Amino acid sequence: MKRTSRDIRTANRYEVLRQIIAASPTSRQELAAATGLSLATVATLVGELLDLRMITEVGFEDSAGGRPRGLVAVNASGGALIGVDIAETYVHVELFDLALNVLARADEDMRPGESLPEQVVSHVAAAVGSVVAQAGIEGARVLGVGVSVPGQVDRATGVSEYAPNWNWHDVPLLDLLTEHIAYPLYLDNPLRASAVAELWFGAARGRGDAVVVNLGTGVGAGLVLGGGLHRGVSNSAGEWGHTTIVLDGRLCRCGKHGCVEAYVGASGIMLNLRELSPDSTLLHPEDQTATIAALAEGLRTGDPVAVKAIRDTVKYLGAGVADLVNLFNPEVVVLSSWVAAALGEPLVAEVREAVARHALPRPFAATEIVLSPIPTDPVCLGAATFALEGALQSVGQRNAKRTTPARSRTAPPS
Amino acid sequence: MKRTSRDIRTANRYEVLRQIIAASPTSRQELAAATGLSLATVATLVGELLDLRMITEVGFEDSAGGRPRGLVAVNASGGALIGVDIAETYVHVELFDLALNVLARADEDMRPGESLPEQVVSHVAAAVGSVVAQAGIEGARVLGVGVSVPGQVDRATGVSEYAPNWNWHDVPLLDLLTEHIAYPLYLDNPLRASAVAELWFGAARGRGDAVVVNLGTGVGAGLVLGGGLHRGVSNSAGEWGHTTIVLDGRLCRCGKHGCVEAYVGASGIMLNLRELSPDSTLLHPEDQTATIAALAEGLRTGDPVAVKAIRDTVKYLGAGVADLVNLFNPEVVVLSSWVAAALGEPLVAEVREAVARHALPRPFAATEIVLSPIPTDPVCLGAATFALEGALQSVGQRNAKRTTPARSRTAPPS
Ligand SMILES: [Zn+2]
Ligand SMILES: [Zn+2]
């Protein structure tokens, strides 16, 4: 899609709120300096956010030789946002205030075999009900619920087009959720959720071009390009997990051979370990989480099998990340999701070395490679951020419908 | 880099001129409808283009029930643009009028061993002098010269950071050219030149997301994302030729193993042919152009060795293009550069089939795969377009320096 002036307007609204959340209290002048927007534009956008009670006036500061400047801050209690991370084996839900502090959490385990949409939906509904009850807030204050589901998603229609783990095809997930959940719902996938979390609150904040590499059971790359999320023409950009790294190589669960995911996803890593040492005590054949945890512990203690298994994995991962560096020439590559979090800095150090060998020297020199700095579940945070973006976008739509400028309390935006 | 409001302003100026070039004569109302910009914004941008004499008023058309509408058209003779395509074995230069018609062409062959910057610069200077003389125009009417050089380029400083074919490192090419050429100069590389040519005049026109796959001696992908060129943080995005398709595979001239370019660049294709049939008469060992021409002729006549050699190549090319489809989810993939042009539609048909096997079904279904429709050298056209963009951008900079609005004949842009 080409970016229209309305897209730019929405992006500017995001940018101003992002900045206020990061640096409350702050003045319009500071916001203009930090965002590069004109003071008039900032004043308009701040007016909209005040109208929405997402931010509040919190006093004045002296400015050298001028009038005192009004200060604004995020109104943490001005609303609540819910993020839902639907994964293969669990549903994790967090409720946030508007400063994106976690107020409540709920988890539901999914048993093997529980793969029907209705089963997943009832877990989500239970967990959403739980966080609202725990937080003790009125339903009216929930601005929205962002839902992340693996696979390919049509956000406009709320359909899970394809979820490889459950073999879902064209499941109308948002319609099913609407029967149980009364709040505005926003559907997307974990790649985009973790990318938007980095863009708003993590290592991609203030960056133009960033790649968020998700290393979990599934593998993919969330793309921040030109300061915004790159979705592609049908919202499926970033399927790096199914790019070819070894032509005619290992069979991948997508049915192709030699995909990145077949070597560096959790089950790919287990296979690397099994090929290296079939009887290793690190290997928990039916339990990805336990195996990755054992490898992480082995890395810390210098267990030679763990070190070698990770090195074998990084041979593929380094080449795959180098491909992203060569293609996108990003400012930063962020390693995210649970496998990256579990293996931590030792993994990142190995990846940096391997990317140095595989990438072209100049784009490599221009790229940082870091672990996600987000302390909570980035997918939940990102899903909640989609709900926040949805709430901010609906402002724009309301404003666009106002035909008489007199109803608008602020000047027209530049 | 993040897009600023000035970037948007510049992009809008491009978009309006693009539309006028494509559909002269046209009215401001038609331009607003075609670009999605407001009539006020279009009027401002048209005013700027009239001031620059890039377009002219050409009369009026009746509008149903309203005032007659002023028509504008591109002022073909309002200036000239020069595009320079520096390749491994030749320098090709074209001079265009502002409607991007070719008025003159010049070629210089480079002999093997001619790889010093000064040698290349003197060929460029001779060819540029030749096209100006042939076209019989005054030097003052040349708005600029766009220069494409292979490898990694710093456009801001005009330095060829790395040209693998000649082993150039940090050659100050623009400074060297300035000693011989008095016109404004713009340096970039063939990936971006061919992408911008598709964006302005080819298969990416009006598209948000497009990937321009360059198949020549070198191989790479020019990226059109969000309606503009994606350059990356250090102007080196698109190095698809050096992404890994066969881990530990063939040695590439970049020093790594298993790069896409090692299998699908002109010399990779020659190697595929040699592995298939070492004594084939199609093979001209020292001549890439002759070998590719022989393969193209063999494809047309159904020569089994030619057909098999291309099929072997497409095994790699299809997987590599599928990676681009999975990662970018583009509306269109355009096959460009001389190898693609020589092999033509038979190649495209094979590539489509191979990508269908390798890409995820949904992004594949959303993507067209086409041959570049540009009838002239896309790199020359794209390089000339950089000069055109440069001329349009300097307007913006002039306007930005105007501090008193009274000096501006048009209303401030929205
Ligand atoms: Zn796969
Ligand atoms: Zn290479």
Coordinates of C-alpha atoms in Angstrom, one line a residue, chain B residues 15-412:
Chain B
E15 CA 4.0 11.7 -7.8
V16 CA 2.4 14.7 -9.5
L17 CA 5.1 15.0 -12.1
R18 CA 5.0 11.2 -12.7
Q19 CA 1.3 11.5 -13.4
I20 CA 1.7 14.5 -15.7
I21 CA 4.4 12.7 -17.7
A22 CA 2.2 9.6 -18.0
A23 CA -1.0 11.4 -19.0
S24 CA -0.3 14.8 -20.6
P25 CA -2.3 16.9 -21.0
T26 CA -4.2 16.7 -17.7
S27 CA -6.0 18.9 -15.2
R28 CA -5.3 19.6 -11.6
Q29 CA -8.7 17.9 -10.8
E30 CA -7.6 14.7 -12.7
L31 CA -4.2 14.9 -10.9
A32 CA -5.9 15.1 -7.5
A33 CA -8.1 12.1 -8.4
A34 CA -5.2 10.1 -9.7
T35 CA -2.8 10.8 -6.8
G36 CA -5.2 11.0 -3.8
L37 CA -3.8 14.4 -2.9
S38 CA -6.0 17.4 -2.1
L39 CA -6.7 19.8 -4.9
A40 CA -5.0 22.5 -2.9
T41 CA -1.8 20.4 -2.6
V42 CA -1.9 19.6 -6.3
A43 CA -2.3 23.3 -7.2
T44 CA 0.7 24.2 -5.1
L45 CA 2.9 21.4 -6.6
V46 CA 1.7 22.2 -10.2
G47 CA 2.6 25.9 -9.5
E48 CA 6.1 24.8 -8.5
L49 CA 6.5 22.7 -11.6
L50 CA 5.3 25.6 -13.8
D51 CA 7.8 27.9 -12.1
L52 CA 10.5 25.4 -13.0
R53 CA 9.2 25.3 -16.6
M54 CA 9.1 21.5 -16.3
I55 CA 5.4 21.7 -17.3
T56 CA 3.4 24.3 -19.2
E57 CA -0.2 25.4 -19.4
V58 CA -1.7 24.1 -22.6
G59 CA -5.3 25.4 -22.6
F60 CA -8.6 24.5 -21.1
E61 CA -11.2 21.7 -21.1
D62 CA -14.9 22.1 -20.4
S63 CA -16.0 20.6 -17.1
A64 CA -19.6 19.5 -16.9
G65 CA -21.5 22.5 -15.5
G66 CA -18.4 24.2 -14.0
R67 CA -15.7 26.6 -15.1
P68 CA -13.3 25.4 -17.8
R69 CA -10.4 23.5 -16.3
G70 CA -6.8 24.5 -17.0
L71 CA -4.7 21.8 -18.6
V72 CA -1.0 21.2 -18.0
A73 CA 1.4 19.1 -19.9
V74 CA 5.0 18.1 -19.5
N75 CA 7.3 20.6 -21.2
A76 CA 9.5 18.1 -23.0
S77 CA 11.9 20.7 -24.2
G78 CA 12.1 22.4 -20.8
G79 CA 15.3 20.7 -19.9
A80 CA 17.5 17.6 -20.6
L81 CA 18.5 14.7 -18.3
I82 CA 21.4 12.4 -18.8
G83 CA 21.6 8.8 -17.5
V84 CA 25.0 7.0 -17.3
D85 CA 25.1 3.2 -16.9
I86 CA 28.7 2.2 -15.9
A87 CA 28.9 -1.6 -16.3
E88 CA 31.8 -4.0 -16.2
T89 CA 32.6 -3.9 -19.9
Y90 CA 30.9 -0.7 -21.2
V91 CA 29.7 2.7 -20.4
H92 CA 26.3 3.5 -21.8
V93 CA 24.9 7.0 -21.8
E94 CA 21.5 8.4 -22.9
L95 CA 20.2 11.9 -23.0
F96 CA 16.5 12.4 -22.4
D97 CA 14.0 15.3 -22.8
L98 CA 11.7 15.9 -19.8
A99 CA 9.1 13.5 -21.2
L100 CA 11.9 11.0 -20.9
N101 CA 12.2 10.4 -24.6
V102 CA 15.7 9.4 -25.7
L103 CA 17.3 12.2 -27.8
A104 CA 20.8 10.7 -28.0
R105 CA 22.9 7.7 -27.1
A106 CA 26.6 7.0 -26.7
D107 CA 28.5 3.9 -25.9
E108 CA 32.1 3.4 -24.8
D109 CA 33.6 -0.1 -24.6
M110 CA 36.0 -0.8 -21.7
R111 CA 38.8 -3.2 -22.5
P112 CA 39.6 -6.0 -20.0
G113 CA 42.1 -4.5 -17.6
E114 CA 40.7 -1.0 -17.8
S115 CA 39.6 -0.7 -14.2
L116 CA 41.2 2.4 -12.9
P117 CA 38.8 5.1 -11.8
E118 CA 40.4 7.6 -14.1
Q119 CA 39.9 5.3 -17.1
V120 CA 36.3 4.8 -16.3
V121 CA 35.8 8.6 -15.7
S122 CA 37.3 9.5 -19.0
H123 CA 34.9 7.1 -20.8
V124 CA 32.0 8.7 -19.0
A125 CA 33.1 12.2 -19.8
A126 CA 33.5 11.3 -23.5
A127 CA 30.1 9.7 -23.7
V128 CA 28.4 12.6 -21.9
G129 CA 30.1 15.1 -24.2
S130 CA 28.9 13.0 -27.2
V131 CA 25.2 12.9 -26.2
V132 CA 25.1 16.7 -25.6
A133 CA 26.8 17.4 -28.9
Q134 CA 24.5 14.9 -30.8
A135 CA 21.3 16.4 -29.2
G136 CA 22.5 19.9 -30.1
I137 CA 21.3 21.4 -26.9
E138 CA 22.8 24.1 -24.8
G139 CA 24.7 23.0 -21.7
A140 CA 22.5 25.2 -19.6
R141 CA 19.5 23.1 -20.4
V142 CA 21.0 19.9 -18.8
L143 CA 19.3 19.7 -15.4
G144 CA 21.6 16.9 -14.2
V145 CA 23.5 13.7 -14.9
G146 CA 22.6 10.5 -13.0
V147 CA 25.4 8.0 -12.8
S148 CA 25.0 4.4 -11.9
V149 CA 28.0 2.4 -10.8
P150 CA 28.0 -1.2 -9.6
G151 CA 28.4 -2.0 -6.0
Q152 CA 27.9 0.0 -2.8
V153 CA 27.6 3.7 -3.1
D154 CA 27.4 6.6 -0.7
R155 CA 25.1 9.0 -2.6
A156 CA 25.5 11.9 -0.2
T157 CA 29.3 12.0 -0.6
G158 CA 29.4 10.5 -4.2
V159 CA 31.9 7.8 -3.1
S160 CA 31.9 4.4 -4.7
E161 CA 32.5 2.5 -1.4
Y162 CA 33.0 -0.9 -2.9
A163 CA 32.8 -2.1 -6.5
P164 CA 33.6 -5.8 -6.5
N165 CA 34.2 -6.1 -10.2
W166 CA 37.1 -3.6 -10.1
N167 CA 38.0 -4.1 -6.5
W168 CA 37.4 -0.4 -5.9
H169 CA 37.4 0.8 -2.3
D170 CA 36.2 4.3 -1.4
V171 CA 36.8 5.8 -4.8
P172 CA 35.6 9.5 -4.7
L173 CA 33.9 9.0 -8.1
L174 CA 31.8 12.1 -8.0
D175 CA 34.8 14.4 -7.3
L176 CA 36.6 12.8 -10.2
L177 CA 33.6 13.2 -12.5
T178 CA 33.2 16.9 -11.5
E179 CA 36.6 17.6 -13.0
H180 CA 35.2 16.7 -16.4
I181 CA 31.5 17.3 -16.2
A182 CA 30.0 20.7 -15.3
Y183 CA 26.4 19.5 -14.8
P184 CA 24.9 18.6 -11.4
L185 CA 25.8 14.9 -10.7
Y186 CA 24.0 12.2 -8.8
L187 CA 25.6 8.9 -8.0
D188 CA 23.8 5.6 -7.2
N189 CA 23.9 2.0 -8.2
P190 CA 22.1 -0.1 -10.8
L191 CA 19.8 -1.8 -8.3
R192 CA 18.3 1.5 -7.3
A193 CA 18.4 2.9 -10.8
S194 CA 16.4 0.1 -12.2
A195 CA 14.0 0.2 -9.3
V196 CA 13.4 3.9 -9.6
A197 CA 12.9 3.5 -13.4
E198 CA 10.1 0.9 -12.7
L199 CA 8.6 3.1 -10.0
W200 CA 8.4 6.2 -12.4
F201 CA 7.8 4.5 -15.7
G202 CA 7.5 0.8 -15.5
A203 CA 5.8 -2.1 -13.7
A204 CA 6.0 -0.6 -10.2
R205 CA 4.1 2.6 -11.3
G206 CA 1.3 3.2 -8.8
R207 CA 2.3 0.2 -6.7
G208 CA 3.1 0.3 -3.1
D209 CA 5.4 -2.6 -2.8
A210 CA 7.5 -4.0 -5.6
V211 CA 10.8 -5.9 -5.9
V212 CA 12.9 -5.3 -9.0
V213 CA 15.1 -8.3 -9.5
N214 CA 18.2 -7.4 -11.5
L215 CA 19.7 -10.3 -13.4
G216 CA 23.0 -9.3 -15.1
T217 CA 26.6 -10.0 -14.4
G218 CA 25.8 -8.9 -10.9
V219 CA 22.5 -9.8 -9.2
G220 CA 20.4 -7.9 -6.7
A221 CA 16.9 -6.6 -5.8
G222 CA 15.8 -3.0 -6.0
L223 CA 13.1 -2.4 -3.4
V224 CA 10.1 -0.2 -3.7
L225 CA 8.3 -0.2 -0.4
G226 CA 5.5 2.0 0.7
G227 CA 5.5 3.7 -2.7
G228 CA 9.2 4.8 -2.5
L229 CA 12.6 3.4 -2.8
H230 CA 13.9 1.5 0.3
R231 CA 17.6 2.3 0.7
G232 CA 18.4 1.1 4.2
V233 CA 20.4 2.9 6.7
S234 CA 23.6 3.1 4.6
N235 CA 22.1 3.0 1.1
S236 CA 22.9 -0.7 0.6
A237 CA 19.6 -2.5 0.9
G238 CA 18.7 -5.1 -1.8
E239 CA 21.9 -7.2 -1.8
W240 CA 19.8 -10.2 -2.6
G241 CA 22.6 -11.6 -4.8
H242 CA 24.7 -12.3 -1.7
T243 CA 22.0 -14.0 0.4
T244 CA 22.6 -17.7 1.0
I245 CA 20.6 -20.2 -1.0
V246 CA 22.9 -23.2 -0.6
L247 CA 24.8 -23.1 2.7
D248 CA 28.4 -24.1 2.0
G249 CA 27.7 -24.1 -1.7
R250 CA 29.5 -22.6 -4.7
L251 CA 32.2 -19.9 -4.1
C252 CA 30.8 -16.5 -4.9
R253 CA 33.0 -13.6 -6.0
C254 CA 32.2 -11.9 -2.7
G255 CA 34.2 -14.5 -1.0
K256 CA 31.3 -16.3 0.6
H257 CA 29.8 -19.6 -0.4
G258 CA 26.3 -20.4 -1.8
C259 CA 25.1 -16.9 -2.7
V260 CA 22.2 -16.5 -5.1
E261 CA 24.5 -14.6 -7.5
A262 CA 26.9 -17.6 -7.8
Y263 CA 24.0 -19.6 -9.4
V264 CA 21.9 -17.1 -11.3
G265 CA 24.3 -14.2 -12.3
A266 CA 25.7 -14.4 -15.9
S267 CA 28.8 -16.3 -14.8
G268 CA 26.7 -18.6 -12.5
I269 CA 24.5 -19.5 -15.5
M270 CA 27.7 -20.2 -17.6
L271 CA 28.8 -22.5 -14.8
N272 CA 25.4 -24.3 -14.7
L273 CA 25.8 -24.8 -18.5
R274 CA 29.4 -26.1 -18.2
E275 CA 28.4 -28.5 -15.4
L276 CA 25.6 -29.8 -17.6
S277 CA 27.5 -30.0 -20.9
P278 CA 31.2 -29.0 -20.7
D279 CA 31.6 -29.1 -24.5
S280 CA 28.3 -27.4 -25.5
T281 CA 28.6 -25.1 -28.5
L282 CA 26.3 -22.7 -26.6
L283 CA 29.2 -22.0 -24.3
H284 CA 31.5 -19.0 -25.2
P285 CA 34.0 -19.3 -22.3
E286 CA 35.2 -15.7 -22.3
D287 CA 32.0 -14.1 -23.4
Q288 CA 29.0 -13.8 -21.1
T289 CA 26.9 -11.8 -23.6
A290 CA 27.4 -14.4 -26.4
T291 CA 26.7 -17.3 -24.1
I292 CA 23.4 -15.8 -22.8
A293 CA 22.4 -14.9 -26.4
A294 CA 23.1 -18.5 -27.4
L295 CA 21.0 -19.8 -24.5
A296 CA 18.2 -17.4 -25.4
E297 CA 18.2 -18.6 -29.1
G298 CA 18.4 -22.2 -27.8
L299 CA 15.3 -21.6 -25.6
R300 CA 13.4 -20.2 -28.6
T301 CA 14.3 -23.2 -30.8
G302 CA 13.8 -25.8 -28.1
D303 CA 17.5 -26.9 -27.9
P304 CA 17.4 -29.5 -25.1
V305 CA 20.8 -28.4 -23.5
A306 CA 19.6 -24.7 -23.4
V307 CA 16.3 -25.7 -22.0
K308 CA 17.9 -27.9 -19.3
A309 CA 20.6 -25.2 -18.4
I310 CA 17.9 -22.6 -17.9
R311 CA 15.8 -25.1 -15.9
D312 CA 18.9 -25.8 -13.7
T313 CA 19.3 -22.1 -13.2
V314 CA 15.6 -21.5 -12.4
K315 CA 15.9 -24.1 -9.7
Y316 CA 18.0 -21.6 -7.8
L317 CA 16.4 -18.5 -9.2
G318 CA 12.9 -19.7 -8.3
A319 CA 13.8 -20.4 -4.7
G320 CA 15.6 -17.0 -4.4
V321 CA 12.6 -15.1 -5.9
A322 CA 10.3 -17.1 -3.6
D323 CA 12.3 -15.9 -0.7
L324 CA 11.7 -12.3 -1.8
V325 CA 7.9 -13.0 -2.1
N326 CA 7.8 -14.6 1.4
L327 CA 9.8 -11.7 2.9
F328 CA 8.3 -8.7 1.2
N329 CA 4.8 -9.8 0.2
P330 CA 5.1 -7.5 -2.8
E331 CA 2.4 -6.7 -5.4
V332 CA 4.8 -7.3 -8.2
V333 CA 8.3 -8.8 -8.9
V334 CA 9.9 -7.3 -12.0
L335 CA 12.7 -9.2 -13.7
S336 CA 15.1 -6.6 -15.1
S337 CA 18.7 -6.2 -16.5
W338 CA 20.3 -7.7 -19.6
V339 CA 20.2 -11.4 -18.7
A340 CA 16.4 -11.2 -18.0
A341 CA 15.9 -9.1 -21.2
A342 CA 17.8 -11.6 -23.3
L343 CA 16.0 -14.7 -22.0
G344 CA 12.7 -13.0 -22.0
E345 CA 9.2 -14.5 -21.5
P346 CA 10.4 -18.2 -21.5
L347 CA 12.5 -17.4 -18.5
V348 CA 9.6 -15.6 -16.7
A349 CA 7.3 -18.6 -17.3
E350 CA 9.8 -21.0 -15.8
V351 CA 10.4 -18.6 -12.8
R352 CA 6.6 -18.3 -12.2
E353 CA 6.3 -22.1 -12.0
A354 CA 9.3 -22.5 -9.7
V355 CA 8.2 -19.7 -7.4
A356 CA 4.8 -21.4 -7.1
R357 CA 6.6 -24.5 -5.8
H358 CA 8.8 -22.6 -3.3
A359 CA 6.7 -19.6 -2.0
L360 CA 4.0 -19.8 0.6
P361 CA 0.7 -20.0 -1.4
R362 CA -1.0 -16.8 -0.1
P363 CA 1.8 -14.3 -0.8
F364 CA 2.5 -16.1 -4.1
A365 CA -1.2 -15.6 -5.1
A366 CA -0.9 -11.9 -4.2
T367 CA 2.2 -11.3 -6.4
E368 CA 2.6 -10.8 -10.2
I369 CA 5.9 -11.8 -11.8
V370 CA 6.6 -9.8 -14.9
L371 CA 9.4 -8.9 -17.3
S372 CA 10.5 -5.2 -17.1
P373 CA 8.3 -3.3 -19.7
I374 CA 10.8 -0.5 -20.1
P375 CA 11.9 -0.4 -23.7
T376 CA 15.2 1.3 -23.2
D377 CA 18.1 0.6 -20.8
P378 CA 16.4 0.7 -17.4
V379 CA 19.6 1.7 -15.6
C380 CA 20.2 4.7 -17.9
L381 CA 16.5 5.7 -17.5
G382 CA 16.7 5.3 -13.7
A383 CA 20.0 7.2 -13.5
A384 CA 18.3 10.0 -15.5
T385 CA 15.4 9.8 -13.1
F386 CA 17.7 10.4 -10.1
A387 CA 18.8 13.6 -11.9
L388 CA 15.2 14.5 -12.3
E389 CA 14.5 13.8 -8.6
G390 CA 17.5 15.8 -7.7
A391 CA 16.2 18.8 -9.7
L392 CA 12.8 18.4 -8.0
Q393 CA 14.4 18.1 -4.5
S394 CA 16.5 21.2 -4.9
V395 CA 13.2 23.1 -5.5
G396 CA 12.1 21.9 -2.1
Q397 CA 15.3 23.1 -0.6
R398 CA 15.1 26.5 -2.3
N399 CA 11.5 26.8 -1.0
A400 CA 12.5 25.8 2.5
K401 CA 15.1 28.6 2.6
R402 CA 12.4 31.2 1.8
T403 CA 11.6 32.7 5.1
T404 CA 9.1 35.3 4.0
P405 CA 5.9 33.6 2.7
A406 CA 5.3 36.7 0.5
R407 CA 8.0 35.5 -1.9
S408 CA 6.1 32.4 -2.6
R409 CA 3.6 32.8 -5.4
T410 CA 1.5 29.8 -4.2
A411 CA -0.4 29.0 -1.0
P412 CA 1.6 27.1 1.6

